[in-house]
Short mmCIF file of C-alpha atoms in Angstrom, two decimals:
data_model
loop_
_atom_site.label_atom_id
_atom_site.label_comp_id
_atom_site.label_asym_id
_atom_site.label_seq_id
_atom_site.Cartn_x
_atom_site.Cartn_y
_atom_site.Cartn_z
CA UNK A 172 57.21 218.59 120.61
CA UNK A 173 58.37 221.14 118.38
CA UNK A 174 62.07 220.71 117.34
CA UNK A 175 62.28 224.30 117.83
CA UNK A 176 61.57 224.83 120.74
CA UNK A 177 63.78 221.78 121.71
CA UNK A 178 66.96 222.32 119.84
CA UNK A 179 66.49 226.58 120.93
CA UNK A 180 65.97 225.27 125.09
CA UNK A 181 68.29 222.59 124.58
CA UNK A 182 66.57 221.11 127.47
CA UNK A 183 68.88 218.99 130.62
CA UNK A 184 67.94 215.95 132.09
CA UNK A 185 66.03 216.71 135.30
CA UNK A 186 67.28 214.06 137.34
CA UNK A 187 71.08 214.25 137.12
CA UNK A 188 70.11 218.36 138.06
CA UNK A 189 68.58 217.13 140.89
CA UNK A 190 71.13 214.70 141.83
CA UNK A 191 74.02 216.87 141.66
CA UNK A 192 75.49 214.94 138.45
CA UNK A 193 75.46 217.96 135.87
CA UNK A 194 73.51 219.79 133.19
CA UNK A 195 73.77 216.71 130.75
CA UNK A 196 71.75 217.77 127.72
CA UNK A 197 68.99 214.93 126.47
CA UNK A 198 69.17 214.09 122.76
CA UNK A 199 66.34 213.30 120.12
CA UNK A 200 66.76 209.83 120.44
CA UNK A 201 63.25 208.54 118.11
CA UNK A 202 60.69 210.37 116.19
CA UNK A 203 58.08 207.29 115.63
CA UNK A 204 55.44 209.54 114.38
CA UNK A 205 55.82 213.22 113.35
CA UNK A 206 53.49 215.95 112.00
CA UNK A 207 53.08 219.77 111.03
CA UNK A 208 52.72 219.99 114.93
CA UNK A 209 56.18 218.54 115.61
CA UNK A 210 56.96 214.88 116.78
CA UNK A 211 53.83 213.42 118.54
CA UNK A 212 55.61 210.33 119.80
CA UNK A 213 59.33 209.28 120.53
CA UNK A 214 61.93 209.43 122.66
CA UNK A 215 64.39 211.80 124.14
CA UNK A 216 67.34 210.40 126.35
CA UNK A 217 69.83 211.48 128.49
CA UNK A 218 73.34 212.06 127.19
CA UNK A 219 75.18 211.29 130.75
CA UNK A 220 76.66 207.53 130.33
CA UNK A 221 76.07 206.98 133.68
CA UNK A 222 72.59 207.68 133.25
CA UNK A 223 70.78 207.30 129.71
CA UNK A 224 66.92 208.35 131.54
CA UNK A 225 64.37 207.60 128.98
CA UNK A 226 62.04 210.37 128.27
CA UNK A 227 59.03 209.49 126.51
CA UNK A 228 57.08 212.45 124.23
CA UNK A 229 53.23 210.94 124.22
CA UNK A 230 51.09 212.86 122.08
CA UNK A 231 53.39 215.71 121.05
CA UNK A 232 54.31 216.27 125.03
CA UNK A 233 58.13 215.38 126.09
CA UNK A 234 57.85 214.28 129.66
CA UNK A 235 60.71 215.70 131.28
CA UNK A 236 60.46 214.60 135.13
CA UNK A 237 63.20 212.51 137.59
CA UNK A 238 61.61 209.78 137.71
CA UNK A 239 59.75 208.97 134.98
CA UNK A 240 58.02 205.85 136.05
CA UNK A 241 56.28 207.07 139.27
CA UNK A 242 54.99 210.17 136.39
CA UNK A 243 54.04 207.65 134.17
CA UNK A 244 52.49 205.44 137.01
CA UNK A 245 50.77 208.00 138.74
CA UNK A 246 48.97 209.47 135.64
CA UNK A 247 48.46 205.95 133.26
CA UNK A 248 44.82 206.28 133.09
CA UNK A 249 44.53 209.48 132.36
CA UNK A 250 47.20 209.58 129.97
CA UNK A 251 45.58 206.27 128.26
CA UNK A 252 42.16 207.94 128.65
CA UNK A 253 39.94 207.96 125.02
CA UNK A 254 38.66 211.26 123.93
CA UNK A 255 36.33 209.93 121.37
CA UNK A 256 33.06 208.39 123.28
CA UNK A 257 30.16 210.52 123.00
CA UNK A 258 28.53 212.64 125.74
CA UNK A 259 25.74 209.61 126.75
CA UNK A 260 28.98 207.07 127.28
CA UNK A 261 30.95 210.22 129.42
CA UNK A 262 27.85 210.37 131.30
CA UNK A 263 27.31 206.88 131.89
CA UNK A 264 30.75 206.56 132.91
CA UNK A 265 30.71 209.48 135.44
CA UNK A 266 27.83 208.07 137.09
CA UNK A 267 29.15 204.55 137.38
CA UNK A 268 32.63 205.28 139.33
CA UNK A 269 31.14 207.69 141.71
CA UNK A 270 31.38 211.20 142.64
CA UNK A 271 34.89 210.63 144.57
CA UNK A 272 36.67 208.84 141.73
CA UNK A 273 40.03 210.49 140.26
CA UNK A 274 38.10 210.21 136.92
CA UNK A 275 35.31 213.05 138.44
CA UNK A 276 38.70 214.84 140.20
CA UNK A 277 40.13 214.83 136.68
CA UNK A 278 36.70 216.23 135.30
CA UNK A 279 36.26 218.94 137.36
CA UNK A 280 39.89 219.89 137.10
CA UNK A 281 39.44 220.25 133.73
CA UNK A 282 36.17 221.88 134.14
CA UNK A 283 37.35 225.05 136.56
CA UNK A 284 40.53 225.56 134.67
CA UNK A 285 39.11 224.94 131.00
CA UNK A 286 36.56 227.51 131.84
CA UNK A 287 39.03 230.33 132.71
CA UNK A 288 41.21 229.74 130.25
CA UNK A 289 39.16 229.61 127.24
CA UNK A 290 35.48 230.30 127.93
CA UNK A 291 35.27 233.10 126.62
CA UNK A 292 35.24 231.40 122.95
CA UNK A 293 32.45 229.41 123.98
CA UNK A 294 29.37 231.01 122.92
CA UNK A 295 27.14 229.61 126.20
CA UNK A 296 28.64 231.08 129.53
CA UNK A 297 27.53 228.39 131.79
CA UNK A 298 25.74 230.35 134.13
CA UNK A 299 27.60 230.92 137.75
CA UNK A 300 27.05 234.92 136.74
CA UNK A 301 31.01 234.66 136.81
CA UNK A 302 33.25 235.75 133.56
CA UNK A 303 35.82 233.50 132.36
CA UNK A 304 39.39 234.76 131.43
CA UNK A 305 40.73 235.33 134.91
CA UNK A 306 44.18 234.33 134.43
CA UNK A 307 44.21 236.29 131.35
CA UNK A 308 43.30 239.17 133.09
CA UNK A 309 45.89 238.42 135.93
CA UNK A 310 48.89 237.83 133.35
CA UNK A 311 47.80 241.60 131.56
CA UNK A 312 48.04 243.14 135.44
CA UNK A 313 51.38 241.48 136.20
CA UNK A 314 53.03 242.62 133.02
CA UNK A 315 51.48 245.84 133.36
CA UNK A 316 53.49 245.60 136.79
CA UNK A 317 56.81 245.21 134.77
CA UNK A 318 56.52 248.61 132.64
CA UNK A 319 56.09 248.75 129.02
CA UNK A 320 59.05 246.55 127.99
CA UNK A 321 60.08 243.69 130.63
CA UNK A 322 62.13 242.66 128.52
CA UNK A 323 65.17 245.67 127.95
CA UNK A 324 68.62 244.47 128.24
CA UNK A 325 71.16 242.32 128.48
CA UNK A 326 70.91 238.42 127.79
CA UNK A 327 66.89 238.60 128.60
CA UNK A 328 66.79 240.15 125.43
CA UNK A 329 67.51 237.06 123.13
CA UNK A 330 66.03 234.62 125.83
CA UNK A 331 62.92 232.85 125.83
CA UNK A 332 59.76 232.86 127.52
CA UNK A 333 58.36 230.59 129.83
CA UNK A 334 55.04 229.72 132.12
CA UNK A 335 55.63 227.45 134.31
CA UNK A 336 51.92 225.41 135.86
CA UNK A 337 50.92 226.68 133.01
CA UNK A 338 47.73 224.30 133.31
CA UNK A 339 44.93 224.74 129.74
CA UNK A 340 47.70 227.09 128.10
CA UNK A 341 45.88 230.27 127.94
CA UNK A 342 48.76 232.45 129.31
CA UNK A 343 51.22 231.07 127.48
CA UNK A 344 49.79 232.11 124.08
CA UNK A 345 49.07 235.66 125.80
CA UNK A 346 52.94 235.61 126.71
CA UNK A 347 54.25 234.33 123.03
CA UNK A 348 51.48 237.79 121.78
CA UNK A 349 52.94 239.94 123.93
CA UNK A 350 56.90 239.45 123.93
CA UNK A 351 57.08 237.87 120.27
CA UNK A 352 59.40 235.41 121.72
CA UNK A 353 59.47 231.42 121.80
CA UNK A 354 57.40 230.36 124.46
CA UNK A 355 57.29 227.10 126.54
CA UNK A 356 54.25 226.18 128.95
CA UNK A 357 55.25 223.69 131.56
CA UNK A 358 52.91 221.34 133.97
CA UNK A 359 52.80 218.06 135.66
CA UNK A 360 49.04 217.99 135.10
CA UNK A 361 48.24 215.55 132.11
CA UNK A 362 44.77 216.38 131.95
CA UNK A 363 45.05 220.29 132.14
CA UNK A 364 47.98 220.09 129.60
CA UNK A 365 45.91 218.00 127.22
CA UNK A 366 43.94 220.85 126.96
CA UNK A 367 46.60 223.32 126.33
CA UNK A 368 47.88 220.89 123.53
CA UNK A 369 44.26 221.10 121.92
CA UNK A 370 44.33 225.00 121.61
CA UNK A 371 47.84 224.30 120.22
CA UNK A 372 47.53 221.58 117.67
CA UNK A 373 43.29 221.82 116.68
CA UNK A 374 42.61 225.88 117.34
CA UNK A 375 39.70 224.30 119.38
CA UNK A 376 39.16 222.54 122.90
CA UNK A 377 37.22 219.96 124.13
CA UNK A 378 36.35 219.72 127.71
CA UNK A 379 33.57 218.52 130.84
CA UNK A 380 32.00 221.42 132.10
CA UNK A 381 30.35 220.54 135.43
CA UNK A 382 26.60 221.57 135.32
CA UNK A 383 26.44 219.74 139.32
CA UNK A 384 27.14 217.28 141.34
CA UNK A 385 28.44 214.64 138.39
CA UNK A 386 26.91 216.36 135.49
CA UNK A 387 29.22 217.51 133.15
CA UNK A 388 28.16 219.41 129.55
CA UNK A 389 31.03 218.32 127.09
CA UNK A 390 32.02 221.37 125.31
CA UNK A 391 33.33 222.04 122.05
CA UNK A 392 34.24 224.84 120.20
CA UNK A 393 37.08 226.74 118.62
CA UNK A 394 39.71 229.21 120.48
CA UNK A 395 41.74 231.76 118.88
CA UNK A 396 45.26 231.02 119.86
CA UNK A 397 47.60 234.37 118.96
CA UNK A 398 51.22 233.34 117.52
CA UNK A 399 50.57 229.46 118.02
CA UNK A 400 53.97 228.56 115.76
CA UNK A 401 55.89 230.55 118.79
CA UNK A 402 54.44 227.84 121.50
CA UNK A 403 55.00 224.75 123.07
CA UNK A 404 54.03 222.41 125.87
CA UNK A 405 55.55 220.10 127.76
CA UNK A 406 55.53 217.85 131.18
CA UNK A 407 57.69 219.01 133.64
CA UNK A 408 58.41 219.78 137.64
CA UNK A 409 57.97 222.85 138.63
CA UNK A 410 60.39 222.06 141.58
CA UNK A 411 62.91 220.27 139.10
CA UNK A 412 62.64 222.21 135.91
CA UNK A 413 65.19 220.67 133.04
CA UNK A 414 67.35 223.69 131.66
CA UNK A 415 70.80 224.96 132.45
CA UNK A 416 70.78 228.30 134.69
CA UNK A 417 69.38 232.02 133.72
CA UNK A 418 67.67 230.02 130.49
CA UNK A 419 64.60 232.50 130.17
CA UNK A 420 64.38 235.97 129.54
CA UNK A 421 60.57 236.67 131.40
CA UNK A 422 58.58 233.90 133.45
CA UNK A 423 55.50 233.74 134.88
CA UNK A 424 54.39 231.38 137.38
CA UNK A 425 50.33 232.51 138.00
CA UNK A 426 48.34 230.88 141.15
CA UNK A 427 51.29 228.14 141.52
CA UNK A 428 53.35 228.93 144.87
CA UNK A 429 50.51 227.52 146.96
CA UNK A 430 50.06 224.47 145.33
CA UNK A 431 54.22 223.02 145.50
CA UNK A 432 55.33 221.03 147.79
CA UNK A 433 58.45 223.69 148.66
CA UNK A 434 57.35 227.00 147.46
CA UNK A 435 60.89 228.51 148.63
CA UNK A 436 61.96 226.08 146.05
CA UNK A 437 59.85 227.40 143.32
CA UNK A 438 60.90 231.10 144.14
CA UNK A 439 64.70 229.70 143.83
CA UNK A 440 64.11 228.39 140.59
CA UNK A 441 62.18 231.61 139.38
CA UNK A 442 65.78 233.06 140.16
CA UNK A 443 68.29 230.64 139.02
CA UNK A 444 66.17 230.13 135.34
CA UNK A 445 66.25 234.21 134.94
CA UNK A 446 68.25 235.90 132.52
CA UNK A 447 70.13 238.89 133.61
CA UNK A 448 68.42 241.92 132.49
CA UNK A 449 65.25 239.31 132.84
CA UNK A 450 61.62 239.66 134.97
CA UNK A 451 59.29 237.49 136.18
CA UNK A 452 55.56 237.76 137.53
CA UNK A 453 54.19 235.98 140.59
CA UNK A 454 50.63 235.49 141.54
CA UNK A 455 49.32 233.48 144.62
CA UNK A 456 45.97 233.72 146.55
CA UNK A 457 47.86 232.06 149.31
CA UNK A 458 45.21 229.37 149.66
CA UNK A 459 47.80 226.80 151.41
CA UNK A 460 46.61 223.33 151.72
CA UNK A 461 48.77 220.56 153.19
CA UNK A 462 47.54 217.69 150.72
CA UNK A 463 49.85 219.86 147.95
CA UNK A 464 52.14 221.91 150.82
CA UNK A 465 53.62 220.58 153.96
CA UNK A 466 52.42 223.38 156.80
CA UNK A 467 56.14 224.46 157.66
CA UNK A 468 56.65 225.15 154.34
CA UNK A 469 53.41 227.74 153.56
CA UNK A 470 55.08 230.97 152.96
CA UNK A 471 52.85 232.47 156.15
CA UNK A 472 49.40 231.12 157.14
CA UNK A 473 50.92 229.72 160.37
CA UNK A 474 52.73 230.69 163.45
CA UNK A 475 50.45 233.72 164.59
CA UNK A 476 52.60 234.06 167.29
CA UNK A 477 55.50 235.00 165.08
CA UNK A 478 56.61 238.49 164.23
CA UNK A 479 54.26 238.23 160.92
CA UNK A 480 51.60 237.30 163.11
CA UNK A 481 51.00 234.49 160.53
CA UNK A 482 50.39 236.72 157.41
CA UNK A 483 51.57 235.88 154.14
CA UNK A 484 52.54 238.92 152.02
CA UNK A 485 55.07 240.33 154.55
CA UNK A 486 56.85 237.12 154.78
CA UNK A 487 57.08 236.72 150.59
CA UNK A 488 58.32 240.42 150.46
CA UNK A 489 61.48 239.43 152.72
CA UNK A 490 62.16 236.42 150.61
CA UNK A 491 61.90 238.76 147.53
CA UNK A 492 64.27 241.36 148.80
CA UNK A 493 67.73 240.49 148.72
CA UNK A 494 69.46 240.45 152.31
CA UNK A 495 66.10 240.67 154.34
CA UNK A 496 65.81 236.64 154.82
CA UNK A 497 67.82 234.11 155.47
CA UNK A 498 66.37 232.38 152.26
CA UNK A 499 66.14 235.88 150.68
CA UNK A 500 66.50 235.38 147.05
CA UNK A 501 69.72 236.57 145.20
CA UNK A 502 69.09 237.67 141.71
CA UNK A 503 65.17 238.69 141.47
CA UNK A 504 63.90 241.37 143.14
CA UNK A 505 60.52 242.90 144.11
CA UNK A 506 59.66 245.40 141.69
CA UNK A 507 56.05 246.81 141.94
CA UNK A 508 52.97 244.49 143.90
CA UNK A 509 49.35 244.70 143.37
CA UNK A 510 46.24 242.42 144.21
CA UNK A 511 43.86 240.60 141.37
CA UNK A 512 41.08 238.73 141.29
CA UNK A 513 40.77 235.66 139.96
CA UNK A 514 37.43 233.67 139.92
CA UNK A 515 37.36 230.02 139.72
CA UNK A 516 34.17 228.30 138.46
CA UNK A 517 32.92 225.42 140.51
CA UNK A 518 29.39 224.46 138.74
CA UNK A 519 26.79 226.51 137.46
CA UNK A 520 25.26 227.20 140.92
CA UNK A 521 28.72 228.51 142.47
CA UNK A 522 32.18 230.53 141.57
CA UNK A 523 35.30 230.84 143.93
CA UNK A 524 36.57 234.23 144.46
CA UNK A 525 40.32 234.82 145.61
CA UNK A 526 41.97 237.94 145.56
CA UNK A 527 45.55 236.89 144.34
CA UNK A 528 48.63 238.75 145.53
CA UNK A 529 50.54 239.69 142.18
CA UNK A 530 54.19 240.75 141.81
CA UNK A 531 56.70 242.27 139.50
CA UNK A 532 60.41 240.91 139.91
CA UNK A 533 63.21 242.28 137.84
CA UNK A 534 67.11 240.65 138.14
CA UNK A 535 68.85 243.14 139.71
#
């Protein structure tokens, strides 16, 4: 955790947010080990009296979620996984616990998203006749969306940056290159932020690229990470994101509204963390699922008989346009649309194709 990016977010405790108790900011409370990088493990607790949450930072990552111990609980093993046994022992181990284990989930996570976001450093493709950089591509169409400057007045203008799911970290390097402002990339997903931490702290990732079925090439190589001293990373709920209102001058949230479990709630923080004078680009490929999204709460896919006839777009442009919803939001608007593709690596044999709806907001 960089102290600069801390002491410049000045970061709330996430739980008494969500429980109605106040923006109570959370203090440095240990720096047990420290680096060049910033402090790689310590402590950072809340200053409410009637609270004091204990927020541990493991391996340079604060974790900044309500309830800490179901995080910590939920992701033990792969936050206590070792990343120094060579490619025969990954193998063997891959082999042993079975196609369906969460350590093979984990691995092809990390193989899909690791692809995308830095691939195109790697000097062998991995076949699939795909090209790796998609959400690159997709955060260079959505600012292009915003104009030439999106951010051009008002509070935005001295405000930070943010990507929130911001999974391997290649988008927020691209967003720290292209505003020149501090930049924070948030995610719940240890073993896709691990990988953003890499690029961060080594200029070089490590990762299990899936050849098929449970064979996975461990890659190595180096990445070039563009104005690396303006980035951080850190663990954190989309839905319950710990800073104090209108906190960021541009977000993006890229291929993340279909996979929360209220994405009216992830819109609604888009506009309460906005500065005025602020922007924000969306992306979604609307590919609901109900193991990450309840049904009633996909933002269309459902309810053909409705007046959307269940599609998807028309619905999100309501709740983008102030007044035309009942859950409308308040602050952001829509400001231009387009569509993107955005290709997602599977194994060598086989690439997913979406076509992601993209959007431009701008406070009004």
């Amino acid at each position: 955790m960089r102290r600069g990016h801390f002491e410049a977010l000045r970061p709330v405790c996430p739980r008494c947010r969500a429980t109605g108790a106040g923006n109570f900011p959370v203090l440095l409370a240990a720096a047990d080990v420290e680096d060049e990088t910033g402090v790689r493990f310590g402590a950072l607790v809340c200053s409410n009296a009637a609270c004091q949450l204990e927020f541990p930072i493991i391996d340079g990552a604060p974790i900044l979620v309500t309830d800490v111990r179901a995080w910590l609980a939920g992701n033990f093993a792969a936050v206590n996984a070792r990343d120094d046994l060579p490619d025969r022992a990954l193998s063997q181990l891959g082999d042993c616990v079975g196609a369906d284990s969460a350590h093979n989930a984990f691995r092809q996570h990390q193989s899909s998203y690791a692809w995308d976001h830095w691939g195109a450093f790697d000097d062998d493709s991995g076949g699939a006749n795909a090209s790796p950089g998609g959400v690159a591509r997709l955060l260079r169409a959505g600012l292009e969306l915003l104009g030439p400057s999106p951010l051009v007045e008002g509070p935005a203008l001295d405000a930070p940056v943010l990507d929130v799911g911001t999974a391997c970290g290649r988008a927020a390097f691209d967003l720290a290159a292209s505003t020149g402002r501090l930049t924070l990339g948030v995610d719940l997903n240890w073993p896709l932020l691990k990988i953003a931490r890499q690029a961060l702290e080594r200029r070089a990732v490590s990762y299990p690229r899936r050849r098929i079925g449970v064979v996975f090439d461990q890659r190595r190589f180096s990445v070039a990470v563009p104005c690396a001293e303006l980035v951080d990373f850190w663990v954190a709920d989309a839905l319950a994101l710990p800073f104090a209102d209108q906190r960021f001058g541009l977000i993006s949230a890229l291929n993340l509204l279909d996979c929360v479990g209220s994405p009216v709630g992830l819109l609604q923080t888009l506009d309460r963390l906005t500065a005025a004078g602020g922007a924000a680009v969306l992306a979604t490929p609307f590919d609901w699922s109900p193991a990450a999204t309840p049904m009633e709460a996909w933002i269309g896919g459902h309810s053909q008989r409705g007046p959307d006839l269940g599609a998807a777009d028309a619905l999100l442009r309501r709740l983008l346009t102030p007044g035309a919803h009942p859950q409308s939001l308040t602050r952001l608007r829509l400001a231009a649309e387009s569509q993107q593709e955005w290709r997602v690596r599977l194994h060598e044999r086989a690439v997913m194709t979406y076509v992601s709806a993209l959007f431009g907001l701008k406070t009004q």
